[in-house]
Coordinates of C-alpha atoms in Angstrom, one line a residue:
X9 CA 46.1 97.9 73.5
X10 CA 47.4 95.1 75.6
X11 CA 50.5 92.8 74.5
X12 CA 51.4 89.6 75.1
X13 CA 54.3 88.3 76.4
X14 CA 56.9 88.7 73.4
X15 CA 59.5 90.4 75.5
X16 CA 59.9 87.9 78.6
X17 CA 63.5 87.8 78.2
X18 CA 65.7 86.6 81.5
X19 CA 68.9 87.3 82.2
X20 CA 70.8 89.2 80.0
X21 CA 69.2 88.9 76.8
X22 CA 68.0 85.3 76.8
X23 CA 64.7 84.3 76.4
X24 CA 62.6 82.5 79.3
X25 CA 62.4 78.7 78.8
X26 CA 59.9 76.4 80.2
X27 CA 62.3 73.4 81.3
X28 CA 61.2 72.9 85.0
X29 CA 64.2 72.3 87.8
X30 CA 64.2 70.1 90.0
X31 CA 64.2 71.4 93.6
X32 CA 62.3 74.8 92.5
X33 CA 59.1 75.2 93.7
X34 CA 55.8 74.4 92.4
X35 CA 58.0 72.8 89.1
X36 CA 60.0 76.7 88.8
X37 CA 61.8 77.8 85.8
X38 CA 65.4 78.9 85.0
X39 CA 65.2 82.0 83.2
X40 CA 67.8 80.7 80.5
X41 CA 66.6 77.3 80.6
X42 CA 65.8 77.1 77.3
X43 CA 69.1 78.0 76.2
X44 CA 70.4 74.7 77.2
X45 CA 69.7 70.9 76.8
X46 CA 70.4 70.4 80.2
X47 CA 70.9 71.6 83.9
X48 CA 73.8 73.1 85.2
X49 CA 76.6 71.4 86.8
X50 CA 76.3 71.7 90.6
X51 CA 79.5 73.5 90.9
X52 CA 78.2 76.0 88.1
X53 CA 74.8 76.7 90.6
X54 CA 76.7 77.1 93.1
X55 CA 78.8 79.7 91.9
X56 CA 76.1 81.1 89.7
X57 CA 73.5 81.7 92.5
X58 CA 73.1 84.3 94.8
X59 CA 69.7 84.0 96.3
X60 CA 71.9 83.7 99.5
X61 CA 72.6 87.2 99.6
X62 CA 70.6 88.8 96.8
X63 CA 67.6 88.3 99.0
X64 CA 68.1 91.3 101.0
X65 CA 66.2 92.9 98.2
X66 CA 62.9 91.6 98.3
X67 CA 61.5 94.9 99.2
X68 CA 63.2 96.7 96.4
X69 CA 62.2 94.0 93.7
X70 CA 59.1 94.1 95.0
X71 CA 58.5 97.6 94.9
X72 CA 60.6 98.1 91.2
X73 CA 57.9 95.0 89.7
X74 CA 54.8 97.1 91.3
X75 CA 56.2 100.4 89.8
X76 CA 57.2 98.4 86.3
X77 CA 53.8 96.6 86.3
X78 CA 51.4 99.9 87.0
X79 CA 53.4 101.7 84.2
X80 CA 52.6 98.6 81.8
X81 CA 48.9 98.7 82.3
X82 CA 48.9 102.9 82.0
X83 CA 50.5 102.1 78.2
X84 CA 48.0 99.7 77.4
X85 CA 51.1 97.4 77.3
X86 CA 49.2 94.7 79.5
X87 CA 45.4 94.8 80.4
X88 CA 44.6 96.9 82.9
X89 CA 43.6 93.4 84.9
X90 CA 46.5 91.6 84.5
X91 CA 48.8 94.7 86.4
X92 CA 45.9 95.0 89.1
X93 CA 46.4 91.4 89.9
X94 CA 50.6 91.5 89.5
X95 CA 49.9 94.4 92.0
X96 CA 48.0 92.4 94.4
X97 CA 49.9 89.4 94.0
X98 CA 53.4 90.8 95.0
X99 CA 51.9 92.3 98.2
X100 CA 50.5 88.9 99.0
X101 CA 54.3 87.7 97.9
X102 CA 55.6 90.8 100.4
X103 CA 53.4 89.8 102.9
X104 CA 54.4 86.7 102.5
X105 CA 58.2 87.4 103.2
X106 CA 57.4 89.5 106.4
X107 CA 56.0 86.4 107.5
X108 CA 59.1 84.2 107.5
X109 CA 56.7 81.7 104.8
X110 CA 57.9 82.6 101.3
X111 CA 60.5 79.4 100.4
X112 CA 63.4 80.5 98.6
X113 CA 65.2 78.4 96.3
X114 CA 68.7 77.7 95.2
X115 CA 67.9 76.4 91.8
X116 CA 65.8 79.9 91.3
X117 CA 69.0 81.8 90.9
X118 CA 68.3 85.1 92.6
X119 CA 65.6 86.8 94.5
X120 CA 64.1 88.3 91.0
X121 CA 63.4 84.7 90.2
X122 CA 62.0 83.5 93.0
X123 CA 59.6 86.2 93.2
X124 CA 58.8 85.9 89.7
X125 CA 58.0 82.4 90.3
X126 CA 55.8 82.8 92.8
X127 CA 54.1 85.4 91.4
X128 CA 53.5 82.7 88.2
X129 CA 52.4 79.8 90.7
X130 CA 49.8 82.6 91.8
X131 CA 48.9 84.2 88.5
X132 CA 49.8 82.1 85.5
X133 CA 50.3 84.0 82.3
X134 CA 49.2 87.2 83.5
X135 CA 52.6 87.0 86.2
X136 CA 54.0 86.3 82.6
X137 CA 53.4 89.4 81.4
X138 CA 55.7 90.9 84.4
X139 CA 58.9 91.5 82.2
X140 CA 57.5 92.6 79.3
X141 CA 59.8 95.9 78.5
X142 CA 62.5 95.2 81.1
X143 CA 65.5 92.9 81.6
X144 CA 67.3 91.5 84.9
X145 CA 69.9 93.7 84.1
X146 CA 67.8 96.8 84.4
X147 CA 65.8 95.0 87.1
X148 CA 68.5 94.7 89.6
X149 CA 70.1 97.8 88.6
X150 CA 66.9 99.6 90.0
X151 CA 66.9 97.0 92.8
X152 CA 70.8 97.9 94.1
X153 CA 70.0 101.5 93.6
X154 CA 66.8 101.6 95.8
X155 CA 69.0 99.5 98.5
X156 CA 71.8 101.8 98.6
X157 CA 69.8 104.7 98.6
X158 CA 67.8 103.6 101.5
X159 CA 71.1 102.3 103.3
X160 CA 72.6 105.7 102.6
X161 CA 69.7 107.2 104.4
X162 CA 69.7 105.1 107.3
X163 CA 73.4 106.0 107.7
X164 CA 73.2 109.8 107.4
X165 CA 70.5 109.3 109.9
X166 CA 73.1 107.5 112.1
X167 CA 75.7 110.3 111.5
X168 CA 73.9 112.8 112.9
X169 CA 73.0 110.9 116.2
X170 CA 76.8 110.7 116.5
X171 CA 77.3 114.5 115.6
X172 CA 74.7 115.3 118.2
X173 CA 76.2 113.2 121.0
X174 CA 79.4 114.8 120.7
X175 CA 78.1 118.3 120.6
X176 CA 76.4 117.7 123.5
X177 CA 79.6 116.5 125.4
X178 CA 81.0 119.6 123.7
X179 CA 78.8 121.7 125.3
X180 CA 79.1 120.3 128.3
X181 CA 83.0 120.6 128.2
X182 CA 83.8 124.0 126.6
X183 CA 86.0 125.0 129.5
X184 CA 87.4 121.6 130.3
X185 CA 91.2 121.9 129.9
X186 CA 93.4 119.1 128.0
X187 CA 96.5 118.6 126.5
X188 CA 96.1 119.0 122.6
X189 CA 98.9 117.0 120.6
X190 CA 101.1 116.6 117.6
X191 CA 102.9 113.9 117.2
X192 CA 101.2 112.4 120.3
X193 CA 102.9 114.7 121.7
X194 CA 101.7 117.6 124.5
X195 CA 101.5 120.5 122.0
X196 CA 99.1 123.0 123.1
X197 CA 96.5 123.4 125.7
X198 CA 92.8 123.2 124.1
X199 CA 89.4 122.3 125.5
X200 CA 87.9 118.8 125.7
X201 CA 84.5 120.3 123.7
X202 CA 86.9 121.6 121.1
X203 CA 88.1 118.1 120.7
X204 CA 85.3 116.4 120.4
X205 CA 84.2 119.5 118.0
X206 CA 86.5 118.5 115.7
X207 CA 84.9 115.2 115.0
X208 CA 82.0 116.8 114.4
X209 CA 83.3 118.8 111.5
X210 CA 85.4 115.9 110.4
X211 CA 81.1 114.0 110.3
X212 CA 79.6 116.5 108.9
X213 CA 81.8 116.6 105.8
X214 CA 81.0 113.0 105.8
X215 CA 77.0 113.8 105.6
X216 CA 77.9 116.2 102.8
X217 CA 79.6 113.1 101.0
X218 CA 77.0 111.0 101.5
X219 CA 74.4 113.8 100.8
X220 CA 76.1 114.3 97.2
X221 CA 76.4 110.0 96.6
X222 CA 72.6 110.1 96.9
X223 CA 71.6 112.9 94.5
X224 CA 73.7 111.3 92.3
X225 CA 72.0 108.3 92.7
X226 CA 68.8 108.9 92.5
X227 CA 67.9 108.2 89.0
X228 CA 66.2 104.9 87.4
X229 CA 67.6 102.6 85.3
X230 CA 64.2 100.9 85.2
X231 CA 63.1 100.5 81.3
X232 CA 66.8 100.4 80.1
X233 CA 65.9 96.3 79.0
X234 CA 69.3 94.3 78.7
X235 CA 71.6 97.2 77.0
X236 CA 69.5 98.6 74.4
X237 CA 66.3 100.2 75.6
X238 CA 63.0 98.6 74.3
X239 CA 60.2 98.7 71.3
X240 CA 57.4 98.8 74.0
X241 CA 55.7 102.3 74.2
X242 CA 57.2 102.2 78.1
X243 CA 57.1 105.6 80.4
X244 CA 60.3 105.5 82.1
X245 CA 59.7 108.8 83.5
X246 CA 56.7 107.5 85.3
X247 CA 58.2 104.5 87.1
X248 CA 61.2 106.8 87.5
X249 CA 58.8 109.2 89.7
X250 CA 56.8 105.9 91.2
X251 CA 60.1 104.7 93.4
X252 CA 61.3 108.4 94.1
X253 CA 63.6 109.0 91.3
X254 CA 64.6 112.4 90.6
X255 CA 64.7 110.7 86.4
X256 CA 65.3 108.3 84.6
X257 CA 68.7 107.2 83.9
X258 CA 69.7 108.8 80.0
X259 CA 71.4 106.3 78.1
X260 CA 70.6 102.3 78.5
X261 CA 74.1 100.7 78.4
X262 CA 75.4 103.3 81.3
X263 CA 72.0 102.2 82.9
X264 CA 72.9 98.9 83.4
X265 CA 76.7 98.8 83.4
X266 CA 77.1 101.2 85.8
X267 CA 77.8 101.0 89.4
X268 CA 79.3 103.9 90.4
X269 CA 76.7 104.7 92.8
X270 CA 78.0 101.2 94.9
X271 CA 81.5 103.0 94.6
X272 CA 80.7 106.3 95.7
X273 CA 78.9 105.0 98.7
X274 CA 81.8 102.5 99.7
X275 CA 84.0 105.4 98.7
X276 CA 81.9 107.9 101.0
X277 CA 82.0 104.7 104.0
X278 CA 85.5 104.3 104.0
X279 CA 86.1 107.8 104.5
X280 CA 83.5 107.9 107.3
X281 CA 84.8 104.9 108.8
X282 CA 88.4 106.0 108.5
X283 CA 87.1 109.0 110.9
X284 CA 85.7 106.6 113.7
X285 CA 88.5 104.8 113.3
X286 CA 90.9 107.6 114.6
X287 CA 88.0 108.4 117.5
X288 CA 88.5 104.8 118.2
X289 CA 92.4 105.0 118.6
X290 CA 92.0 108.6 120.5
X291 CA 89.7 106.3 123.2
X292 CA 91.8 103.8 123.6
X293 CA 95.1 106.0 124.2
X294 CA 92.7 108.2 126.5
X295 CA 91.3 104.9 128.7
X296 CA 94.9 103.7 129.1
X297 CA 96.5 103.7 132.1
X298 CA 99.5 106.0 131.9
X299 CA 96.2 108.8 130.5
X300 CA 93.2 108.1 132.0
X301 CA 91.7 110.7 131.1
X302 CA 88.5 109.1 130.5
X303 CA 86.4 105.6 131.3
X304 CA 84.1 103.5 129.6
X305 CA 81.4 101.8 131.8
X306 CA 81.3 97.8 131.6
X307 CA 79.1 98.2 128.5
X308 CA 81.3 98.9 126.5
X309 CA 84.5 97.0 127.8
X310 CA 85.5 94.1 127.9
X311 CA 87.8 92.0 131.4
X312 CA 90.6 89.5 130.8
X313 CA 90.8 86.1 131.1
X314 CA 93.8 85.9 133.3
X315 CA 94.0 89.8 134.7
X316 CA 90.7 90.6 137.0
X317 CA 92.1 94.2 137.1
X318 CA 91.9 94.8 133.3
X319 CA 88.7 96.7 131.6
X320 CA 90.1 96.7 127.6
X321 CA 88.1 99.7 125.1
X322 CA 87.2 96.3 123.0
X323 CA 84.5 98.2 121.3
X324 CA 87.1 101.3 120.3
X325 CA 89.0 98.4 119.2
X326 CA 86.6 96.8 116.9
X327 CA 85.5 99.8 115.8
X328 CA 89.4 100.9 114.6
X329 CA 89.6 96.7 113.1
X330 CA 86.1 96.9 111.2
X331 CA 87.3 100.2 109.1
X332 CA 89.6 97.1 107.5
X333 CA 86.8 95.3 106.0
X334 CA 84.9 98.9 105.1
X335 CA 88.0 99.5 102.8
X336 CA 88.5 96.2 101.9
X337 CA 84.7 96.1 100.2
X338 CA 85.7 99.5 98.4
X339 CA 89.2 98.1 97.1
X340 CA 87.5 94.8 96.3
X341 CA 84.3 96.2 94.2
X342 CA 86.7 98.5 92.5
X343 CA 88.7 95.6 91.6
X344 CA 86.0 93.9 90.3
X345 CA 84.7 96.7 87.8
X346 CA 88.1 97.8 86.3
X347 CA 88.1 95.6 83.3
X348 CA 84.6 94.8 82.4
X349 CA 84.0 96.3 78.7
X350 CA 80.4 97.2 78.5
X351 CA 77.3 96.5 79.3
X352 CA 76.6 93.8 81.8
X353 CA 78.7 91.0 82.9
X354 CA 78.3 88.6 85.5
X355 CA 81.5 89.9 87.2
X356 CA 78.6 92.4 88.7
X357 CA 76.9 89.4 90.6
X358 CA 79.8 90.4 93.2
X359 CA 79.4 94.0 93.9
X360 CA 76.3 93.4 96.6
X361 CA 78.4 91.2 98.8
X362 CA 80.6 93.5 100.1
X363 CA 78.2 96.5 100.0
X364 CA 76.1 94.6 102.2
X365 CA 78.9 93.8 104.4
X366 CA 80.3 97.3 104.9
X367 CA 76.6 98.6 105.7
X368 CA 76.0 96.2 108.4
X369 CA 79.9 97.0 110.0
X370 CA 79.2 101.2 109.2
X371 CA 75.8 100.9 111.4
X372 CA 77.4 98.9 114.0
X373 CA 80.4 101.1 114.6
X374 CA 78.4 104.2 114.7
X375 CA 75.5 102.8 116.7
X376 CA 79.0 101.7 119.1
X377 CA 80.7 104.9 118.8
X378 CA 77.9 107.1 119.4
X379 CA 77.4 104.7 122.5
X380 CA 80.8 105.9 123.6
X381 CA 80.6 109.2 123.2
X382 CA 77.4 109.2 125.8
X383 CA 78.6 106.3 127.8
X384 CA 82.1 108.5 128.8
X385 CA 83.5 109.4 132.2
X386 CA 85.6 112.3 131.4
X387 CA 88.1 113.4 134.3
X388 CA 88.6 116.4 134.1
X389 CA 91.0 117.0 137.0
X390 CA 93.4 114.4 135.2
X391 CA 92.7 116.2 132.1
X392 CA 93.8 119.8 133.5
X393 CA 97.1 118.0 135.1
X394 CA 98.0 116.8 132.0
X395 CA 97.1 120.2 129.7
X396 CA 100.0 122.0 131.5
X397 CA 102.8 118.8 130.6
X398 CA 105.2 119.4 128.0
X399 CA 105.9 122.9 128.4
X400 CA 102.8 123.0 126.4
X401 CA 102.5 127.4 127.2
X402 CA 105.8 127.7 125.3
X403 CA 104.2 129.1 122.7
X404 CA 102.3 131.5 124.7
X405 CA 105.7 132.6 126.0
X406 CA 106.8 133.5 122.4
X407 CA 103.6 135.1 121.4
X408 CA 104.0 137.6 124.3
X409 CA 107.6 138.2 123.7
X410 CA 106.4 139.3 120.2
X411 CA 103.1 141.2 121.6
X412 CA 105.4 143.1 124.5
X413 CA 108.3 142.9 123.7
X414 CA 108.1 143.7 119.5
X415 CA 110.6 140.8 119.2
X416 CA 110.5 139.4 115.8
X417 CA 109.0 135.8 116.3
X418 CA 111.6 133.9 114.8
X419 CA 113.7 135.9 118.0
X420 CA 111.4 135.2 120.3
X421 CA 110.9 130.9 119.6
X422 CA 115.1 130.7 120.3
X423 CA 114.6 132.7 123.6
X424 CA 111.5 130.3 124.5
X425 CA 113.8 127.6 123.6
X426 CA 116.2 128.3 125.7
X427 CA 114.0 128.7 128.3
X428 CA 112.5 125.8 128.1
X429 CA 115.4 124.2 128.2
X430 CA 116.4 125.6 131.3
X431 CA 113.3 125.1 132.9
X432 CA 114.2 121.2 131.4
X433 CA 117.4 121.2 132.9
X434 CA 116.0 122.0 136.5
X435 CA 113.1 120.0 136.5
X436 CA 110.6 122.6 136.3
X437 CA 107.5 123.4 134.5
X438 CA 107.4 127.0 132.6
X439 CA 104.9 128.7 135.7
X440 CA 107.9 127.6 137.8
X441 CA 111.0 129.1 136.2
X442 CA 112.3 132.2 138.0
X443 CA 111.7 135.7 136.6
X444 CA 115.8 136.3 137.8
X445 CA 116.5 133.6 135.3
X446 CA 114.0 134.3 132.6
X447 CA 116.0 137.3 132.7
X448 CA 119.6 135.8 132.3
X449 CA 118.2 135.1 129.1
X450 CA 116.0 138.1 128.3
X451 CA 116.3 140.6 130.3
X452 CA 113.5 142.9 129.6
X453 CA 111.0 140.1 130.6
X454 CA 108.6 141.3 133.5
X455 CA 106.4 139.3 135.8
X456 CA 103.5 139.6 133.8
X457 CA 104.7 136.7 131.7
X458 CA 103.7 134.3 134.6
X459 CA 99.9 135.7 133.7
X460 CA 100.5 133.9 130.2
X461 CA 101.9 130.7 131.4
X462 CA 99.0 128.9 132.5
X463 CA 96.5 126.5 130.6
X464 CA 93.0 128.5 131.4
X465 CA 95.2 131.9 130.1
X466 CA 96.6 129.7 127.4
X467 CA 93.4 128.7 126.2
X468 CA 91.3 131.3 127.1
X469 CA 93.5 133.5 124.4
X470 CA 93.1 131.4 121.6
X471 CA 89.8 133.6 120.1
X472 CA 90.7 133.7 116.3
X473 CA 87.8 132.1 114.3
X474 CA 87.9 128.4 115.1
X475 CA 90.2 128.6 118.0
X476 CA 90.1 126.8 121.5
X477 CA 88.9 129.5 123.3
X478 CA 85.9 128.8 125.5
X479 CA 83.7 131.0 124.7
X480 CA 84.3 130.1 121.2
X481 CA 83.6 126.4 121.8
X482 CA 80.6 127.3 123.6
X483 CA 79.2 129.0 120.3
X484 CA 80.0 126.7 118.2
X485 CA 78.5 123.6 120.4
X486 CA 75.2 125.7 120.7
X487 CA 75.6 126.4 116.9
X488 CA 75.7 122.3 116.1
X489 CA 72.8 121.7 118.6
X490 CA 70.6 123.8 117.0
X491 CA 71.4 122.3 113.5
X492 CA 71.4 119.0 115.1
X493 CA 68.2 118.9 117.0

């Protein structure tokens, strides 16, 4: 049987009034006007509204109100008719919105009522019958959820361009010898394409992260009402399956109060951003001038107003300065949500804001780091000079006093200290310290310590599982790629 409209409450759990507004459209409605003997103070609209950022989820109120209105007409909650024309009608309102023609309105509120208006300029009581069974509160629950879940998407999407640019550069540069750090300082030999491998584990946890945010996502608060659930005979399981859900969300206050989803996400960015963020800094350090062990191409640097010879990593830079607002969105919405009792409070009016924010700086920095990554001029003849800096085959030295020799290895790191510090004294490298005086210091030391003491041997010995050898790399480059593409 159909129904009337005996459950159009608004926001929270107030009723819909019939008070018109000045400045809303066709003589619109607040949704609590009715609540009240007058309008609201300008300085309470202005902090009350949000149709200045809320509108980025047309599509998503849209799509929950299509979902909401079909399931309402399968019940026999509404006639059949009336959710055939809602149907139609928000696709004219979509259509609408594509079109740059739909006018919204600050004294509407939000972008649920200003579509809901519209839809009651078009329909009269049948757009009435819209809410019947749901509250904003569930409504832009549902709404948020769809947006992050689609954002989340376009991300992971964005990830693995980024993983698959660097495995290609991996591939490319399995056997190009650099200087591996700690401390930013020359450690160890390893191989450019191990490098840049280790972003791409470091990305691929963060598609795991942002895998798991989603699934636990994806389920509908639709149907929920203000806090309490509803009397109407509604399916939440069918407009649960309608926008994708895996199910409905279980118990109503959680449904509404709840934005861990938002966190998670943030939580998942921050971490993702964190990781650009140290790419970032490793590009800068390698473009500077006492390394250059690689260049960026004019697209992505920037000159200097007084120095014509300068060409500054500004996108590195902005990518390493826009993981600040990332985190700050995270730090702010958890802020916002640690003291609200439940169910709904208008505290949540804040938590799109900064999840918008973050989205748009997460898509740029990939979409700039990615860039990077392809854009690169790697040197890898200033790479190799630099590998071999540092004494950085010390430890080979040790290992094959250990592997010869049988010399415990706590032994064998004092005698390559002290040769190293010889070879310091004289202003050698390692290759270049006699074996007469390798031998003042051990004397059982042969010449075939010299075939240990350069990068390529340094490197190429380095086979354990995960290691820097080449042929290692190459596997696990090829390995990525085929996942990747």
């Amino acid at each position: 049987m159909a129904l009337g409209d005996e459950d159009l409450g608004g926001k929270g759990e107030t009723p819909v009034s019939a008070v018109p507004v000045a400045g809303a459209p066709g003589g619109g409605q607040l949704q609590w006007g009715g609540r009240f003997g007058a309008g609201p103070d300008a300085v309470m609209q202005a902090i009350n509204v949000s149709i200045g950022f809320d509108r980025k989820l047309w599509r998503q109120d849209i799509e929950g109100s299509r979902a909401h209105a079909s399931m309402l007409g399968s019940q026999g909650i509404i006639a059949a008719a009336d959710a055939q024309a809602i149907d139609a009608g928000l696709a004219d309102i979509a259509a609408e919105i594509e079109a740059g023609k739909f006018e919204f309105a600050d004294a509407l509120e939000d972008i649920h009522t200003n579509i809901e208006v519209r839809l009651t300029q078009m329909l009269g009581d049948a757009a009435r019958r819209l809410h019947t069974g749901r509250s904003r509160n569930d409504q832009v629950a549902t709404d948020f959820r769809l947006w992050v879940r689609g954002a989340l998407d376009g991300v992971l999407a964005q990830v693995k361009d980024l993983m698959l640019a660097l495995a290609k550069r991996a591939a490319q540069h399995a056997e190009s010898v650099m200087p591996g750090f700690t401390h930013l300082q020359t450690a160890q030999p390893v191989t450019f394409g191990h490098h840049l491998l280790a972003y791409v584990e470091m990305f691929s946890r963060d598609c795991g992260r942002l895998s798991d945010a989603r699934a636990r996502l994806n389920e509908c608060p639709l149907g929920a009402a203000a806090l309490a659930g509803t009397s109407f005979p509604i399916d939440r399981h069918m407009t649960a399956a309608a926008l994708g859900f895996d199910k409905p969300t279980a118990n109503s206050l959680d449904s509404v109060s709840d934005r861990d989803f938002a966190l998670e996400y943030l939580s998942a960015l921050s971490i993702l951003a964190m990781h650009m963020s140290r790419f970032a800094e490793e590009i800068i350090i390698w473009c500077s001038s006492p390394y250059q062990l690689i260049a960026l191409s004019d697209a992505f640097t920037t000159g200097s107003s007084i120095m014509p010879q300068k060409r500054n990593p500004d996108a590195a830079e902005l990518t390493r300065a826009k993981t600040g607002r990332i985190f700050g969105a995270l730090l702010g919405l958890l802020t916002v949500m640690k003291g609200l009792p439940m169910a709904y409070a208008k505290d949540m009016q804040e938590d799109k804001e900064p999840v918008f924010d973050a989205t748009d700086a997460i898509f740029l920095c990939l979409a700039a780091t990615a860039g990077m990554v392809r854009d690169m001029t790697v040197s890898v003849t200033r790479m190799q000079a630099l590998a071999g800096s540092g004494f950085s085959t010390a430890t080979d030295l040790a290992d094959w006093l250990v592997r010869v020799l049988n010399m415990p290895f706590r032994d064998a790191h004092h005698v390559t200290g002290r040769i190293v510090a010889l070879a310091e004294a004289k202003n050698l490298d390692l290759p270049g310290v006699s074996l007469a005086d390798m031998q003042e210091i051990e004397p059982r030391i042969t010449d075939q310590i010299f075939g240990v003491l350069t990068v390529e041997a340094s490197v190429a010995s380095r086979t354990s599982f995960g290691g820097t050898a080449p042929a290692n790399v190459a596997a696990a480059a090829k390995k990525w790629l085929e996942i990747l593409t």
